Amino acid sequence: MSHLEPLRQRAACALKTAFVGDALAMPVHWYYNPADIFRQFPGGIQGFEAAPANHPSSIMSLHSTAQGGRRSGRQTSRDIVGEVILKGRRKYWGDSRLHYHHGMQAGQNTLNAHCARVLMRSLAGCKGHYYDPAPFLQAYIDYMTADPPRHPDTYAESYHRGFFANLEAGRPADQCGAVTHDTASIGGLVTIAPLVFAERLSGTGVADIQEIAHRHLMLTHPDQALGEVCGSYVALLCDLLACETRDQARGIIAACARDSARLDLPRLLDRNRSDFEIVGGLFSSACYISGSWPSVLYLAYRYLGDSRAALLNNANLGGDNVHRGFVLGTILGLTEWESTATLFGQLQDCRELHSEINALLPACGLPSDAVPPVN
């Protein structure tokens, strides 16, 4: 067995756990009052659920369908939502109570997770896995403008709408990243992990991966503060990929929190606060990276060794739990796999995901018993 084989298996498990985290949180995405979660789902989210018909705090009807951000007087030559992307789904954006992920079924992944898959397929098609932005951008544009859409989602984050508004205005694809009030958001980190693992397992150094990931991030999320967090996230993933014990992993996460968020995780946990006091209390549960990044690090540190509990609790905390869940699942999946293995087998696209992950990491050679059965 190659000395890289355990690392490839660990990276594969991290990606599988990331998609689990996304799908678990989908039905209660952007619920900013956790009581609403427990009202619609007695006992809270305990497994995969379909998106409810109504969303108690949806503001999707206030979001612009012509550009990133909220509605304004500005209008492109045609609606981005419905005519350029999300074709046929513009009609869902006018209902103030409709769920952001209207019609999605239990175990399905949201749009940003599907964009991570677009990158995975793009990387798998590149000789040696080395990143090239041009094939990714073309694959992203083709995927997002497909008619009918190739994904099940109804909602597209601000960055997608802003990107395609700029593309419609004639900007080159590599200059279409839009700046809005929420550019610096946790959703920008969703596509980073596949890039990190493909590059690291191909022998690329950490500093070079940080530069590559920053360049990739700026294509869609041009924000320097987010870029700094991205650099810390890359280093964290590389360190966890190589760590040997759970205690070592705990120290790595604590050091990352101290250096990137000025957060003393051991001291915070000693205060014995509830998760709701931390995520949604001390730190905002919204998408903004200033609150979502320390929230992810806190949850990863607290629940290290039990990914299932971490991802379920993350879902029940509400806010931007979907994108937090993807990043959190990636981090925890590097340290253990067993607690979410059965859940991966319940994802709607588990077989396709397994194949795409193995294509991204072709020498991984996961033994058959590491792949949970489809239930």
Coordinates of C-alpha atoms in Angstrom, one line a residue:
M1 CA 0.0 0.0 0.0
S2 CA 1.3 3.5 -0.9
H3 CA 2.1 5.7 2.1
L4 CA -0.4 8.2 0.7
E5 CA -3.3 5.7 0.8
P6 CA -4.4 6.5 4.4
L7 CA -4.4 10.1 3.5
R8 CA -6.5 9.6 0.4
Q9 CA -9.0 7.6 2.4
R10 CA -9.1 10.3 5.0
A11 CA -9.7 13.0 2.4
A12 CA -12.4 10.9 0.8
C13 CA -14.1 10.5 4.2
A14 CA -13.9 14.3 4.7
L15 CA -15.7 15.0 1.5
K16 CA -18.4 12.5 2.1
T17 CA -19.0 13.9 5.6
A18 CA -19.2 17.4 4.1
F19 CA -22.1 16.4 1.8
V20 CA -23.9 14.8 4.8
G21 CA -23.6 18.1 6.7
D22 CA -25.1 20.1 3.9
A23 CA -28.0 17.8 3.4
L24 CA -28.9 17.4 7.1
A25 CA -29.3 21.2 7.4
M26 CA -31.1 21.8 4.2
P27 CA -34.7 21.6 5.5
V28 CA -34.0 24.2 8.2
H29 CA -31.6 26.4 6.3
W30 CA -31.8 30.1 7.3
Y31 CA -34.2 29.5 10.2
Y32 CA -33.0 32.3 12.5
N33 CA -35.3 31.3 15.4
P34 CA -34.3 27.8 16.5
A35 CA -37.7 27.4 18.1
D36 CA -39.2 27.3 14.6
I37 CA -37.0 24.3 13.9
F38 CA -38.4 22.4 16.9
R39 CA -41.9 23.5 16.1
Q40 CA -41.8 22.1 12.5
F41 CA -39.7 19.1 13.5
P42 CA -40.5 17.9 17.0
G43 CA -37.3 17.0 18.8
G44 CA -35.3 18.8 16.1
I45 CA -33.6 17.5 13.0
Q46 CA -32.6 13.9 13.7
G47 CA -31.9 12.7 10.2
F48 CA -32.5 13.7 6.6
E49 CA -35.8 15.5 5.9
A50 CA -37.5 17.1 2.9
A51 CA -37.8 20.9 2.7
P52 CA -41.1 22.0 4.3
A53 CA -43.7 23.8 2.2
N54 CA -43.3 27.0 4.2
H55 CA -40.4 28.8 5.7
P56 CA -41.1 30.8 8.8
S57 CA -38.5 33.5 8.2
S58 CA -37.9 33.4 4.5
I59 CA -36.9 36.7 2.8
M60 CA -36.3 35.1 -0.6
S61 CA -39.0 37.4 -2.1
L62 CA -36.8 40.4 -1.1
H63 CA -33.7 39.1 -2.9
S64 CA -32.9 40.5 -6.3
T65 CA -33.5 38.2 -9.3
A66 CA -31.4 40.5 -11.5
Q67 CA -28.2 40.8 -9.5
G68 CA -26.6 40.0 -6.2
G69 CA -28.0 41.3 -3.0
R70 CA -31.5 42.6 -2.3
R71 CA -33.9 44.1 -4.7
S72 CA -33.2 47.6 -6.1
G73 CA -34.1 49.8 -9.0
R74 CA -31.3 48.5 -11.2
Q75 CA -32.2 45.9 -13.8
T76 CA -30.2 44.0 -16.3
S77 CA -31.5 43.3 -19.8
R78 CA -33.1 40.1 -18.6
D79 CA -33.7 38.5 -15.2
I80 CA -30.7 36.4 -14.1
V81 CA -33.0 34.1 -12.1
G82 CA -35.2 32.3 -14.5
E83 CA -33.7 33.4 -17.7
V84 CA -29.9 32.9 -17.2
I85 CA -29.8 30.5 -14.2
L86 CA -32.5 28.5 -12.3
K87 CA -34.4 28.3 -15.6
G88 CA -38.1 27.7 -14.9
R89 CA -37.8 28.6 -11.2
R90 CA -38.3 32.3 -11.2
K91 CA -41.9 31.8 -10.2
Y92 CA -40.9 30.6 -6.7
W93 CA -39.2 33.8 -5.8
G94 CA -42.3 35.9 -5.3
D95 CA -43.9 34.0 -2.4
S96 CA -42.8 35.5 0.9
R97 CA -43.3 32.2 2.8
L98 CA -41.8 29.7 0.4
H99 CA -38.9 27.7 1.5
Y100 CA -35.5 28.6 -0.1
H101 CA -35.0 25.0 -1.2
H102 CA -38.6 24.4 -2.3
G103 CA -39.4 20.9 -3.4
M104 CA -36.1 19.4 -2.3
Q105 CA -36.3 15.9 -0.9
A106 CA -34.6 14.3 2.1
G107 CA -31.0 13.6 1.5
Q108 CA -30.5 16.0 -1.4
N109 CA -27.7 18.6 -1.5
T110 CA -28.0 22.3 -2.0
L111 CA -26.6 24.4 -4.9
N112 CA -23.3 25.3 -3.4
A113 CA -22.6 21.6 -2.7
H114 CA -23.4 20.8 -6.3
C115 CA -20.9 23.5 -7.3
A116 CA -18.3 21.7 -5.2
R117 CA -19.1 18.7 -7.4
V118 CA -18.6 20.8 -10.5
L119 CA -15.1 21.6 -9.3
M120 CA -14.4 18.0 -8.4
R121 CA -15.3 16.9 -11.9
S122 CA -13.3 19.7 -13.4
L123 CA -10.2 18.8 -11.3
A124 CA -10.6 15.1 -12.1
G125 CA -10.4 16.0 -15.8
C126 CA -7.2 17.9 -15.4
K127 CA -4.0 15.9 -15.9
G128 CA -2.3 15.5 -12.5
H129 CA -5.2 17.3 -10.8
Y130 CA -3.5 20.6 -10.9
Y131 CA -5.9 23.5 -10.8
D132 CA -6.7 25.6 -13.8
P133 CA -9.4 28.2 -13.4
A134 CA -10.5 28.2 -17.1
P135 CA -12.0 24.7 -17.2
F136 CA -13.7 25.3 -13.8
L137 CA -15.3 28.6 -14.9
Q138 CA -16.6 27.0 -18.2
A139 CA -17.9 24.0 -16.3
Y140 CA -19.6 26.4 -13.7
I141 CA -21.2 28.5 -16.4
D142 CA -22.4 25.5 -18.3
Y143 CA -23.8 23.9 -15.2
M144 CA -25.6 27.0 -13.9
T145 CA -27.1 28.0 -17.2
A146 CA -28.3 24.5 -18.1
D147 CA -32.0 24.2 -19.3
P148 CA -33.5 22.4 -17.4
P149 CA -31.3 22.9 -14.4
R150 CA -29.1 19.9 -13.5
H151 CA -29.6 20.4 -9.7
P152 CA -32.7 20.3 -7.5
D153 CA -32.4 23.7 -5.8
T154 CA -34.7 26.7 -6.1
Y155 CA -32.4 29.3 -4.5
A156 CA -29.1 30.8 -5.7
E157 CA -26.9 32.8 -3.2
S158 CA -26.0 36.4 -3.9
Y159 CA -22.7 35.5 -5.4
H160 CA -24.2 33.4 -8.2
R161 CA -26.6 36.1 -9.2
G162 CA -23.9 38.7 -9.1
F163 CA -21.5 36.6 -11.1
F164 CA -24.0 36.0 -13.9
A165 CA -25.2 39.6 -13.9
N166 CA -21.6 40.7 -14.6
L167 CA -21.2 38.0 -17.2
E168 CA -24.4 39.2 -18.9
A169 CA -22.9 42.8 -18.8
G170 CA -20.0 41.5 -20.9
R171 CA -17.3 41.1 -18.3
P172 CA -14.7 38.3 -18.8
A173 CA -15.6 35.2 -16.8
D174 CA -12.5 35.5 -14.6
Q175 CA -13.6 39.1 -13.6
C176 CA -17.2 38.4 -12.8
G177 CA -17.0 38.0 -9.1
A178 CA -19.4 40.5 -7.5
V179 CA -19.1 42.5 -4.3
T180 CA -22.2 42.7 -2.2
H181 CA -23.0 43.0 1.5
D182 CA -22.6 39.3 2.0
T183 CA -19.6 38.5 -0.3
A184 CA -17.5 37.6 2.8
S185 CA -19.7 34.5 3.6
I186 CA -19.1 30.9 4.7
G187 CA -20.6 29.7 1.4
G188 CA -17.4 30.9 -0.3
L189 CA -15.5 28.1 1.5
V190 CA -17.7 25.2 0.2
T191 CA -15.7 24.6 -3.0
I192 CA -12.3 24.9 -1.3
A193 CA -11.8 21.4 0.2
P194 CA -11.8 19.4 -3.0
L195 CA -9.1 21.7 -4.4
V196 CA -7.0 21.3 -1.2
F197 CA -7.2 17.5 -1.2
A198 CA -6.5 17.1 -4.9
E199 CA -3.5 19.4 -4.8
R200 CA -2.1 18.2 -1.5
L201 CA -2.3 14.5 -2.5
S202 CA -0.5 15.5 -5.8
G203 CA 2.4 16.9 -3.8
T204 CA 1.7 20.6 -3.8
G205 CA 3.0 22.5 -0.8
V206 CA 0.7 24.2 1.7
A207 CA 1.8 27.7 0.8
D208 CA 1.2 27.1 -2.9
I209 CA -2.3 25.5 -2.2
Q210 CA -3.1 28.7 -0.2
E211 CA -2.3 30.8 -3.2
I212 CA -4.2 28.6 -5.6
A213 CA -7.3 28.5 -3.2
H214 CA -7.2 32.3 -2.9
R215 CA -7.1 32.7 -6.6
H216 CA -10.0 30.3 -7.0
L217 CA -12.0 32.0 -4.2
M218 CA -11.6 35.4 -5.8
L219 CA -13.3 34.2 -8.9
T220 CA -16.6 34.3 -7.1
H221 CA -16.0 35.9 -3.7
P222 CA -13.6 38.8 -4.1
D223 CA -13.1 39.8 -0.5
Q224 CA -9.7 40.0 1.2
A225 CA -11.0 39.2 4.7
L226 CA -12.6 36.1 3.5
G227 CA -9.4 35.3 1.6
E228 CA -7.5 35.4 4.9
V229 CA -9.9 33.0 6.5
C230 CA -9.5 30.8 3.4
G231 CA -5.8 30.6 4.0
S232 CA -6.3 29.5 7.6
Y233 CA -8.9 26.9 6.4
V234 CA -6.4 25.5 3.9
A235 CA -3.7 25.2 6.5
L236 CA -6.1 23.6 8.9
L237 CA -7.2 20.9 6.4
C238 CA -3.6 20.2 5.5
D239 CA -2.6 19.9 9.1
L240 CA -5.5 17.6 10.0
L241 CA -4.9 15.5 6.9
A242 CA -1.5 14.6 8.3
C243 CA -2.2 14.4 12.1
E244 CA -1.9 11.1 13.8
T245 CA -4.1 11.3 16.9
R246 CA -7.4 12.9 18.0
D247 CA -5.6 14.8 20.7
Q248 CA -3.3 16.2 18.1
A249 CA -6.3 17.2 16.0
R250 CA -7.8 19.0 18.9
G251 CA -4.7 21.0 19.4
I252 CA -4.6 21.9 15.7
I253 CA -8.1 23.2 15.8
A254 CA -7.5 25.2 19.0
A255 CA -4.4 26.7 17.4
C256 CA -6.2 27.6 14.3
A257 CA -9.0 29.3 16.3
R258 CA -6.5 31.3 18.3
D259 CA -4.5 32.4 15.3
S260 CA -7.4 33.1 12.8
A261 CA -10.2 34.2 15.1
R262 CA -8.5 35.2 18.4
L263 CA -10.6 32.5 20.0
D264 CA -9.6 30.5 23.1
L265 CA -11.6 27.3 22.6
P266 CA -10.5 25.5 25.7
R267 CA -11.4 28.5 27.9
L268 CA -14.7 28.9 26.0
L269 CA -15.7 25.3 26.6
D270 CA -14.8 25.6 30.3
R271 CA -17.6 28.1 30.7
N272 CA -20.1 25.3 30.0
R273 CA -22.3 27.4 27.8
S274 CA -24.9 25.8 25.5
D275 CA -24.4 25.7 21.7
F276 CA -27.3 28.1 21.4
E277 CA -25.5 30.6 23.6
I278 CA -22.4 30.4 21.3
V279 CA -23.9 30.1 17.8
G280 CA -26.6 32.7 17.5
G281 CA -25.5 34.3 20.8
L282 CA -21.8 35.0 21.1
F283 CA -21.4 34.6 17.3
S284 CA -23.9 35.4 14.6
S285 CA -25.5 32.3 13.0
A286 CA -25.8 34.2 9.7
C287 CA -23.6 33.6 6.7
Y288 CA -21.1 36.4 7.4
I289 CA -17.6 34.9 7.9
S290 CA -17.0 37.0 11.1
G291 CA -19.4 34.8 13.0
S292 CA -19.6 31.6 10.9
W293 CA -15.9 30.8 11.0
P294 CA -15.5 30.9 14.8
S295 CA -18.8 29.0 15.0
V296 CA -17.4 26.2 12.8
L297 CA -14.2 26.0 14.9
Y298 CA -16.2 25.9 18.1
L299 CA -18.4 23.0 16.9
A300 CA -15.5 21.1 15.5
Y301 CA -13.5 21.4 18.8
R302 CA -16.5 20.5 21.0
Y303 CA -17.7 17.5 19.0
L304 CA -14.4 16.1 17.8
G305 CA -14.9 12.4 17.5
D306 CA -18.6 12.5 16.9
S307 CA -19.4 14.0 13.5
R308 CA -23.0 12.8 13.6
A309 CA -23.8 14.7 16.8
A310 CA -21.9 17.8 15.5
L311 CA -23.8 17.9 12.2
L312 CA -27.2 17.4 13.8
N313 CA -26.5 20.1 16.4
N314 CA -25.3 22.4 13.7
A315 CA -28.5 21.9 11.7
N316 CA -30.7 22.6 14.8
L317 CA -28.8 25.8 15.5
G318 CA -30.3 27.3 12.3
G319 CA -28.9 30.3 10.4
D320 CA -26.6 29.5 7.6
N321 CA -26.3 25.9 8.9
V322 CA -26.0 24.4 5.4
H323 CA -22.7 26.0 4.5
R324 CA -21.4 25.8 8.1
G325 CA -22.3 22.1 7.9
F326 CA -20.3 21.5 4.7
V327 CA -17.2 23.1 6.2
L328 CA -17.7 21.5 9.6
G329 CA -18.3 18.1 8.0
T330 CA -15.0 18.5 6.0
I331 CA -13.0 19.2 9.2
L332 CA -14.5 16.5 11.3
G333 CA -14.5 13.9 8.5
L334 CA -10.7 14.1 8.5
T335 CA -10.7 12.7 12.1
E336 CA -13.3 10.0 11.9
W337 CA -15.8 8.4 9.6
E338 CA -17.9 5.8 11.3
S339 CA -20.6 8.0 12.9
T340 CA -21.8 9.4 9.5
A341 CA -21.1 6.5 7.2
T342 CA -24.7 5.2 7.3
L343 CA -25.9 8.8 6.6
F344 CA -23.8 9.0 3.5
G345 CA -25.4 5.9 2.2
Q346 CA -28.8 7.7 2.6
L347 CA -27.9 10.7 0.4
Q348 CA -29.9 10.8 -2.8
D349 CA -26.7 11.0 -4.9
C350 CA -24.4 8.8 -2.8
R351 CA -23.4 6.5 -5.6
E352 CA -22.5 9.4 -7.9
L353 CA -20.7 11.2 -5.1
H354 CA -18.7 8.1 -4.3
S355 CA -17.6 7.8 -8.0
E356 CA -16.8 11.5 -8.3
I357 CA -14.7 11.4 -5.1
N358 CA -12.8 8.4 -6.3
A359 CA -12.3 10.1 -9.7
L360 CA -10.9 13.2 -7.9
L361 CA -8.6 10.9 -5.8
P362 CA -8.1 8.1 -8.3
A363 CA -5.4 6.2 -6.3
C364 CA -7.6 6.1 -3.2
G365 CA -8.7 2.6 -3.8
L366 CA -11.2 2.6 -0.9
P367 CA -12.0 -1.0 0.2
S368 CA -15.6 -2.0 -0.5
D369 CA -16.4 -2.2 3.2
A370 CA -15.5 1.5 3.6
V371 CA -18.5 2.3 1.4
P372 CA -21.8 2.1 3.3
P373 CA -24.6 0.3 1.5
V374 CA -27.4 2.2 -0.1
N375 CA -30.5 2.0 2.2

